[in-house]
PDB file of C-alpha atoms in Angstrom:
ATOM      1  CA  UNK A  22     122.259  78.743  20.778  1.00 44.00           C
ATOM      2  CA  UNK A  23     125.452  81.145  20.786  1.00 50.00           C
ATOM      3  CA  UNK A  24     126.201  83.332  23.186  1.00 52.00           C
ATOM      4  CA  UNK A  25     126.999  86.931  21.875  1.00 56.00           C
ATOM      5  CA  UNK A  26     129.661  89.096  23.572  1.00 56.00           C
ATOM      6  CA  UNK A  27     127.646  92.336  24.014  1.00 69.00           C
ATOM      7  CA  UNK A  28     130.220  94.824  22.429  1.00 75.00           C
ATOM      8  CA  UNK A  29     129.068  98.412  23.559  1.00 80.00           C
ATOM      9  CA  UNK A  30     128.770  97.677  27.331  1.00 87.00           C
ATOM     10  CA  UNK A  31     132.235  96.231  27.120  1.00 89.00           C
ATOM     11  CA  UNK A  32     133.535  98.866  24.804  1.00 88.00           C
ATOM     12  CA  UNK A  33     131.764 101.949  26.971  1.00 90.00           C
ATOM     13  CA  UNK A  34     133.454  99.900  30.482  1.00 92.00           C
ATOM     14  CA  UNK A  35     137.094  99.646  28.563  1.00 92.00           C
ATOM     15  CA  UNK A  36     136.678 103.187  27.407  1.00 91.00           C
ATOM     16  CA  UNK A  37     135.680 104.775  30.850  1.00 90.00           C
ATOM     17  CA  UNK A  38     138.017 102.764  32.650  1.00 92.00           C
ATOM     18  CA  UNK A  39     141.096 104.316  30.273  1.00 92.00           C
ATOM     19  CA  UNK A  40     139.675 107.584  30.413  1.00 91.00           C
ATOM     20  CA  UNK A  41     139.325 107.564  34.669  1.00 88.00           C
ATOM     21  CA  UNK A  42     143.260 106.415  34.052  1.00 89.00           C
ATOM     22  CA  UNK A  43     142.003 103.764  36.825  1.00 86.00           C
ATOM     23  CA  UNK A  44     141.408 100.031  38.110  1.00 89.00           C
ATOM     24  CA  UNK A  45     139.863 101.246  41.429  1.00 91.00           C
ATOM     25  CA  UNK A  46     136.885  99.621  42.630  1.00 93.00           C
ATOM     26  CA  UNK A  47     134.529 102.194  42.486  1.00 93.00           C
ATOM     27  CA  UNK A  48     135.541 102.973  38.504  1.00 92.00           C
ATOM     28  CA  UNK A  49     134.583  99.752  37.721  1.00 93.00           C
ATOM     29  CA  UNK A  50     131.320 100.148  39.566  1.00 95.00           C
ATOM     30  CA  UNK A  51     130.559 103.487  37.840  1.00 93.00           C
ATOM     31  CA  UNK A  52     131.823 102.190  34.425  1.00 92.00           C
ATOM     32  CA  UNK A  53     129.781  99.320  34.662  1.00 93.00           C
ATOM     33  CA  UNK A  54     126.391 101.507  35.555  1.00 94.00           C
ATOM     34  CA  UNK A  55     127.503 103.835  32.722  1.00 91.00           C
ATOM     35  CA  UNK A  56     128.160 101.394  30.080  1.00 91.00           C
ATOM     36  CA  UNK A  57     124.429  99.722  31.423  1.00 89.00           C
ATOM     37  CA  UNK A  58     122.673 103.123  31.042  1.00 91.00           C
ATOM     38  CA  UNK A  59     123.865 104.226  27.840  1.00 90.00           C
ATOM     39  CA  UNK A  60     123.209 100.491  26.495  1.00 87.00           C
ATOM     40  CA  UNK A  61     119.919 100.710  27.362  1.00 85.00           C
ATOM     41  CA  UNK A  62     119.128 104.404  25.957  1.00 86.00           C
ATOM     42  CA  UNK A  63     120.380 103.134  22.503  1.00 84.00           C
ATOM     43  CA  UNK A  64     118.710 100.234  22.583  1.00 78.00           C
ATOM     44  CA  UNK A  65     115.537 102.344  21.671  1.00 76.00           C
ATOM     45  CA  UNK A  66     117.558 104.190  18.609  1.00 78.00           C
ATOM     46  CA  UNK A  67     118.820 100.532  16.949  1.00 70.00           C
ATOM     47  CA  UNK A  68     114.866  98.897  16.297  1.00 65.00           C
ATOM     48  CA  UNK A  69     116.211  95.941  14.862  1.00 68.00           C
ATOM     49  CA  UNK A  70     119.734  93.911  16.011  1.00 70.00           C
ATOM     50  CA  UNK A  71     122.028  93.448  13.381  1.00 71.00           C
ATOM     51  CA  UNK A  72     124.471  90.421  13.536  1.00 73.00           C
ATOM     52  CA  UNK A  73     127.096  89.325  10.502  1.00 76.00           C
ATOM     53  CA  UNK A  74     126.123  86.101   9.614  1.00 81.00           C
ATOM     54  CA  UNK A  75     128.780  85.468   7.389  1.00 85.00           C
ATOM     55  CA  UNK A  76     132.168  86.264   8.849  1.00 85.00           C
ATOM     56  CA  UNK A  77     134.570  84.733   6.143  1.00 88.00           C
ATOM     57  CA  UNK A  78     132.046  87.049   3.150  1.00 91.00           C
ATOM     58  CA  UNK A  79     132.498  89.919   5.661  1.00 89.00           C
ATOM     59  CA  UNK A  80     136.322  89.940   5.247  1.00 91.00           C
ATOM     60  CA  UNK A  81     136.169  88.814   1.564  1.00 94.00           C
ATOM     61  CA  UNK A  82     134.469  91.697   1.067  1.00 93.00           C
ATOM     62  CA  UNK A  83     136.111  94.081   3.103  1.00 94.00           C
ATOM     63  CA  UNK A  84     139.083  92.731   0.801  1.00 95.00           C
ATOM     64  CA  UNK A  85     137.478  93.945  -2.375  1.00 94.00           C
ATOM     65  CA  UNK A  86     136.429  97.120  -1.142  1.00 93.00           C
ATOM     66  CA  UNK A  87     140.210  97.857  -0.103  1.00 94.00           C
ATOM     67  CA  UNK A  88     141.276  97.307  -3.477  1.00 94.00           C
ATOM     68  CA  UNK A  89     138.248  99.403  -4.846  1.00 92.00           C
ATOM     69  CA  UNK A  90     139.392 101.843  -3.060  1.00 92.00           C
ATOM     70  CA  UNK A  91     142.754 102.034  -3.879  1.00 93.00           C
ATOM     71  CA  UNK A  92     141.266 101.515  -8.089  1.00 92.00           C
ATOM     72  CA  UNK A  93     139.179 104.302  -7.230  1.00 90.00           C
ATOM     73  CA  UNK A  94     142.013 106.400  -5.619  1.00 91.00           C
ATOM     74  CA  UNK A  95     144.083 105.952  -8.677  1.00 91.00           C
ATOM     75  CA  UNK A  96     141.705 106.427 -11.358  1.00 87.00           C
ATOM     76  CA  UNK A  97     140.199 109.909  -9.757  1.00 88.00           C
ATOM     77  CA  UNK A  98     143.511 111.131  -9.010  1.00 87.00           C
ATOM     78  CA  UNK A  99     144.523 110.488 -12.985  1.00 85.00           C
ATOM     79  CA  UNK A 100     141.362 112.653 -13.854  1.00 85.00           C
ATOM     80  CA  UNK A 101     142.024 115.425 -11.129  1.00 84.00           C
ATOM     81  CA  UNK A 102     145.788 115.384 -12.316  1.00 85.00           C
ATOM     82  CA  UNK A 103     145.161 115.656 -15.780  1.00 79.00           C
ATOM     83  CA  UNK A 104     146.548 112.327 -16.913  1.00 70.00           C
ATOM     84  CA  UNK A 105     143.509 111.381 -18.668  1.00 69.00           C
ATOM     85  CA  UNK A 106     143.113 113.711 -21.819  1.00 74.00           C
ATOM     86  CA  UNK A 107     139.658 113.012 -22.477  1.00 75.00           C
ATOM     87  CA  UNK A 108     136.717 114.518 -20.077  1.00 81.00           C
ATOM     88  CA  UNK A 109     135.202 112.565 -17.566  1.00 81.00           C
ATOM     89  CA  UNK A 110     132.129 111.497 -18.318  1.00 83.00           C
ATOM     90  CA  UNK A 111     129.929 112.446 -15.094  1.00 88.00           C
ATOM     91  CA  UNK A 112     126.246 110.783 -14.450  1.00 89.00           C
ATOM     92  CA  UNK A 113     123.756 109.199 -13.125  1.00 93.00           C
ATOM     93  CA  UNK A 114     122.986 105.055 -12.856  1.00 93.00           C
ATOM     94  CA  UNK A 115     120.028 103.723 -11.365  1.00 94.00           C
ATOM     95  CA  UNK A 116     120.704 100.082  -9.958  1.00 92.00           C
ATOM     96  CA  UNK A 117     117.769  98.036  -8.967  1.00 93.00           C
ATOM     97  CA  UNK A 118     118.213  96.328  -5.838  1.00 92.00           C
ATOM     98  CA  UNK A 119     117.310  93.118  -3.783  1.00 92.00           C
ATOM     99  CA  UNK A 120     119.308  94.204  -0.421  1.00 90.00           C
ATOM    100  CA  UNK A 121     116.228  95.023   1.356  1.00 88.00           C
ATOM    101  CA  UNK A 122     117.798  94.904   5.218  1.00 88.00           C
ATOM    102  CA  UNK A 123     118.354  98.444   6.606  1.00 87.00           C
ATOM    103  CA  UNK A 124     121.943  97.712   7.617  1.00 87.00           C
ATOM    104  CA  UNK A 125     123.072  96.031   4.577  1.00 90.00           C
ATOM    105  CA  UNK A 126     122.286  99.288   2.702  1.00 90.00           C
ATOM    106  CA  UNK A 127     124.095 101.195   5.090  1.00 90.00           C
ATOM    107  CA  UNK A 128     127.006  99.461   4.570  1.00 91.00           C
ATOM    108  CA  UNK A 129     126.244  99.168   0.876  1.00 92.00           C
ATOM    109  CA  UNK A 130     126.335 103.477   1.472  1.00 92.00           C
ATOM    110  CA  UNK A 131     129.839 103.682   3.132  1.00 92.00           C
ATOM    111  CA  UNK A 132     131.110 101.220   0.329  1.00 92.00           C
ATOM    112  CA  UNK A 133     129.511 103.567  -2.500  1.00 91.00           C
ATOM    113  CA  UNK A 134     130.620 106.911  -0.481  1.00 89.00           C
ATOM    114  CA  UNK A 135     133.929 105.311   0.081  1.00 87.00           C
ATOM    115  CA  UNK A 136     135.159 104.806  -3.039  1.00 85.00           C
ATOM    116  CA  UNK A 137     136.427 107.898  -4.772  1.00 85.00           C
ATOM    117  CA  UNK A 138     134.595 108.381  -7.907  1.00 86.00           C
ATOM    118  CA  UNK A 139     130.950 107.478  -6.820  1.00 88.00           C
ATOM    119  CA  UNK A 140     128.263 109.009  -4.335  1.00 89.00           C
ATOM    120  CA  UNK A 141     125.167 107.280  -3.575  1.00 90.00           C
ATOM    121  CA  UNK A 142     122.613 110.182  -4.831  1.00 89.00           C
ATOM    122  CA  UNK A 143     119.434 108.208  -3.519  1.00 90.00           C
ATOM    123  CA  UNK A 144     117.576 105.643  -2.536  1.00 90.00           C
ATOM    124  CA  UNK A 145     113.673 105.156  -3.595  1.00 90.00           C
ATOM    125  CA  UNK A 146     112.586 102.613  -0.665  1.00 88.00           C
ATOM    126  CA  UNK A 147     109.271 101.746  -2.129  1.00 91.00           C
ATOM    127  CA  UNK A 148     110.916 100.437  -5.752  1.00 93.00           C
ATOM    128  CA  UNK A 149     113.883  99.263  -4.194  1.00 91.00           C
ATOM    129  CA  UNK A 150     116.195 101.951  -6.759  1.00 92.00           C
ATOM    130  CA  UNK A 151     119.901 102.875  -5.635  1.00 91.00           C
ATOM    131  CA  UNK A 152     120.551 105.935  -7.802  1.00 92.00           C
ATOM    132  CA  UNK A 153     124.257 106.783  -7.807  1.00 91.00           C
ATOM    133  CA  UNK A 154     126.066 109.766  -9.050  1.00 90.00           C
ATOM    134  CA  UNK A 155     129.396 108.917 -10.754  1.00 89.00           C
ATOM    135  CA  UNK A 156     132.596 110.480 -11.572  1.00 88.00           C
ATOM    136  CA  UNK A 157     133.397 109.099 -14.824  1.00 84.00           C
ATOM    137  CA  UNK A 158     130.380 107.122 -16.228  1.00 83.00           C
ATOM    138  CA  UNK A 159     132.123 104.977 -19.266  1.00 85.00           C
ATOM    139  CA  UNK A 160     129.244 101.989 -19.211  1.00 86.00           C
ATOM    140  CA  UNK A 161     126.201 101.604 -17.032  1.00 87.00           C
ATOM    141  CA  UNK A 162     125.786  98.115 -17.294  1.00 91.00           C
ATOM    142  CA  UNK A 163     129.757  97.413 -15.613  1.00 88.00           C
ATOM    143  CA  UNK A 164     128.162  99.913 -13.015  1.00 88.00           C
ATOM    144  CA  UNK A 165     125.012  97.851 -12.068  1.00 90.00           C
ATOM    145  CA  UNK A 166     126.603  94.516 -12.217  1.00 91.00           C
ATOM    146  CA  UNK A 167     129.759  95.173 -10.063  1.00 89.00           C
ATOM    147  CA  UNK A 168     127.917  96.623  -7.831  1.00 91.00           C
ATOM    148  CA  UNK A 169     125.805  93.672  -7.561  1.00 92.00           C
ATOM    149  CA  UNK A 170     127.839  91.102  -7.736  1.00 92.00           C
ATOM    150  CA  UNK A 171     130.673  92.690  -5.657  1.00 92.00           C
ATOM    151  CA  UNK A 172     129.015  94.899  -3.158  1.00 94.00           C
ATOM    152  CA  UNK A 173     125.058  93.326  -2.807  1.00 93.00           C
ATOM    153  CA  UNK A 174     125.115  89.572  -3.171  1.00 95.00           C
ATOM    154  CA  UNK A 175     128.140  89.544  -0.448  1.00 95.00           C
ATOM    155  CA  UNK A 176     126.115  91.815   2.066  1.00 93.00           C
ATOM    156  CA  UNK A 177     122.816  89.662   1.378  1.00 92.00           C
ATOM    157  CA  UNK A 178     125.016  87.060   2.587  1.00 91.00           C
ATOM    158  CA  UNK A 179     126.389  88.695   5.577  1.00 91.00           C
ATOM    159  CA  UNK A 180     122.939  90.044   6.728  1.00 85.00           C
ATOM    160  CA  UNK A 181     120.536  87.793   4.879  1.00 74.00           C
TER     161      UNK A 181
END
């Protein structure tokens, strides 16, 4: 079995230790019950642990969303700019999904919400429906499959 490092009680002792501006004893010992209490009030808020299981997809795909990004950046700032001559075409997709784990469609959010151009408009839980307002909708069916084959199947990998 591994061993996980637990990140926020480490995190919550580095941060109060740099805050206090101090090594002394009794900073540890308060940092230490601090970073134990708050640990333990979240650990109500967070029902279910999430752990990558996938490192190498998780970079991958931060990777591809980085260049997204930057696409996305450059295409929106054509349109904005006026260097298109022809009107965006703004709508809606719907994208039927298989990502069922709640933090694999959070993530799946920030991608979506990240990348200029696209807002994730909704989410219908019981029939599994991303619905996603977009900038400049030129073909659905591009839509649905990158964001499928980019965006889901990596995170379906990552969280499983």
């Amino acid at each position: 079995m591994r061993r996980r490092v637990p990140v926020l009680p480490v995190f919550l002792l580095v941060m109060w230790l740099a805050l206090n501006g101090s090594f002394a004893p009794a900073q540890i010992a308060l940092g230490v019950l601090f970073a134990g209490l708050v640990t333990l009030a979240v650990a109500a808020l967070r029902p279910v642990f999430a752990w990558p299981r996938r490192f190498d997809v998780a970079v991958r795909l931060f990777v591809v969303v980085l260049v997204d990004v930057i696409r996305s950046n450059i295409a929106v700032g054509r349109i904005i700019l006026g260097a298109s001559k022809r009107q965006p075409h703004v709508g809606f997709v719907k994208i039927p999904l298989e990502l069922r784990d709640p933090h694999g469609l959070a993530v799946l959010a920030m991608i979506i919400t990240g990348c200029p151009g696209s807002v994730w408009a909704g989410h219908d839980t019981e029939s599994n429906v991303l619905t996603l307002h977009i900038l400049d909708l030129q073909d659905e069916v591009t839509w649905i499959r990158t964001v499928k084959q980019r965006y889901e199947r990596p995170l379906m990998e990552i969280f499983g």
